[in-house]
Structures are given as structure tokens and as C-alpha cells.
Coordinates of C-alpha atoms in Angstrom, one line a residue:
P457 CA 0.3 -0.1 0.1
E458 CA 1.5 3.4 -0.8
L459 CA 2.1 5.3 2.3
K460 CA 0.3 9.4 2.1
S461 CA 1.6 11.8 4.5
T462 CA -2.1 12.3 6.0
G463 CA -1.9 9.0 7.7
F464 CA 1.3 8.4 8.5
A465 CA 1.2 12.1 10.2
R466 CA -2.1 10.3 12.1
D467 CA -0.1 7.5 12.9
L468 CA 3.4 9.9 14.5
A469 CA 0.1 11.6 16.7
D470 CA -1.3 8.8 18.4
Y471 CA 2.1 8.0 18.7
T472 CA 3.6 10.8 20.4
Q473 CA 0.1 10.3 22.4
E474 CA 0.7 7.2 23.2
Q475 CA 3.8 8.5 24.9
G476 CA 2.9 10.9 26.4
W477 CA 4.1 13.4 24.5
Q478 CA 2.6 16.6 23.8
T479 CA 2.9 18.9 20.5
Y480 CA 2.5 22.4 20.2
G481 CA 0.0 22.4 16.8
D482 CA -1.3 20.0 14.3
V483 CA 1.3 16.8 13.4
V484 CA 2.2 17.8 9.6
V485 CA 4.2 15.5 7.2
R486 CA 6.0 16.5 3.6
F487 CA 7.4 13.4 1.3
E488 CA 11.1 14.8 0.1
Q489 CA 12.7 12.6 -2.3
S490 CA 16.4 11.7 -1.9
S491 CA 18.6 9.9 -3.9
N492 CA 20.0 9.0 -0.9
L493 CA 17.7 6.2 0.5
H494 CA 16.0 3.0 -1.5
T495 CA 12.8 2.2 -2.3
G496 CA 10.8 1.8 0.5
Q497 CA 13.5 3.9 3.1
F498 CA 12.0 7.1 4.3
R499 CA 14.0 9.6 7.3
A500 CA 12.1 11.3 9.1
R501 CA 12.6 15.4 10.7
G502 CA 11.2 17.2 13.4
T503 CA 10.7 20.9 13.9
V504 CA 8.8 23.0 16.2
N505 CA 6.8 25.9 14.7
P506 CA 7.2 28.5 17.5
D507 CA 4.1 30.3 15.9
V508 CA 1.5 27.7 16.8
E509 CA -0.6 28.4 19.9
T510 CA -1.0 25.8 22.1
H511 CA -3.6 23.0 22.6
P512 CA -5.1 22.3 25.3
P513 CA -4.3 18.5 26.9
V514 CA -6.6 16.8 25.4
I515 CA -9.4 15.2 28.8
D516 CA -10.0 11.7 29.0
C517 CA -13.8 11.2 28.7
A518 CA -13.4 8.0 31.1
R519 CA -15.3 7.9 34.3
P520 CA -13.4 7.5 37.6
Q521 CA -12.4 5.1 38.7
S522 CA -13.3 4.0 42.6
N523 CA -10.8 2.9 45.2
H524 CA -13.9 0.8 47.1
A525 CA -12.9 -2.3 46.7
F526 CA -16.9 -5.0 47.2
G527 CA -16.5 -7.3 48.8
A528 CA -17.5 -11.5 47.8
E529 CA -21.6 -11.5 46.7
P530 CA -23.9 -12.9 50.3
G531 CA -23.1 -16.8 49.7
V532 CA -20.2 -16.6 47.8
A533 CA -17.6 -18.2 49.9
P534 CA -14.6 -16.3 49.8
M535 CA -11.0 -16.7 47.2

């Protein structure tokens, strides 16, 4: 399958979030040809655009978990 810049940017953004990293703005990918690389190879380089406004952190919408432990159901022997 052909690697598209938008798909690769999405993969990089997902990886960044999974690692707990933050970016100042959107992840943007551009492909450029290089005679130093073989077919199927690519080189990644990152830069920061200082003029981009920061995004607020992504808030996890999952409900908070209870710290309360439930006991065994009545009539069930403890494990």
C-alpha cells in the first residue's frame, strides 16, 4: 500500500499521544525525494513552529474508577 502523508501524520500523532508527549500544534508530514535512500525507505525529521498556538490538553472522557473494593456476593465463599 502507498504511504500517504496524512495517514503517516495520524500515526505519528497517535504514537506521540501514546508516549504521553504533547505537541504545540498539528502533526504535519511532507515527503521529499532523496537519492541517498532506497525505495521504501524514509527519513523522519521533526521541527517546532514557534508561531503555532498551543492546544489545550486532551481530556480523557473515561469515568473515574472507584478506589472502593467490593466484597464477595452474599453466599459466595471468599477466594
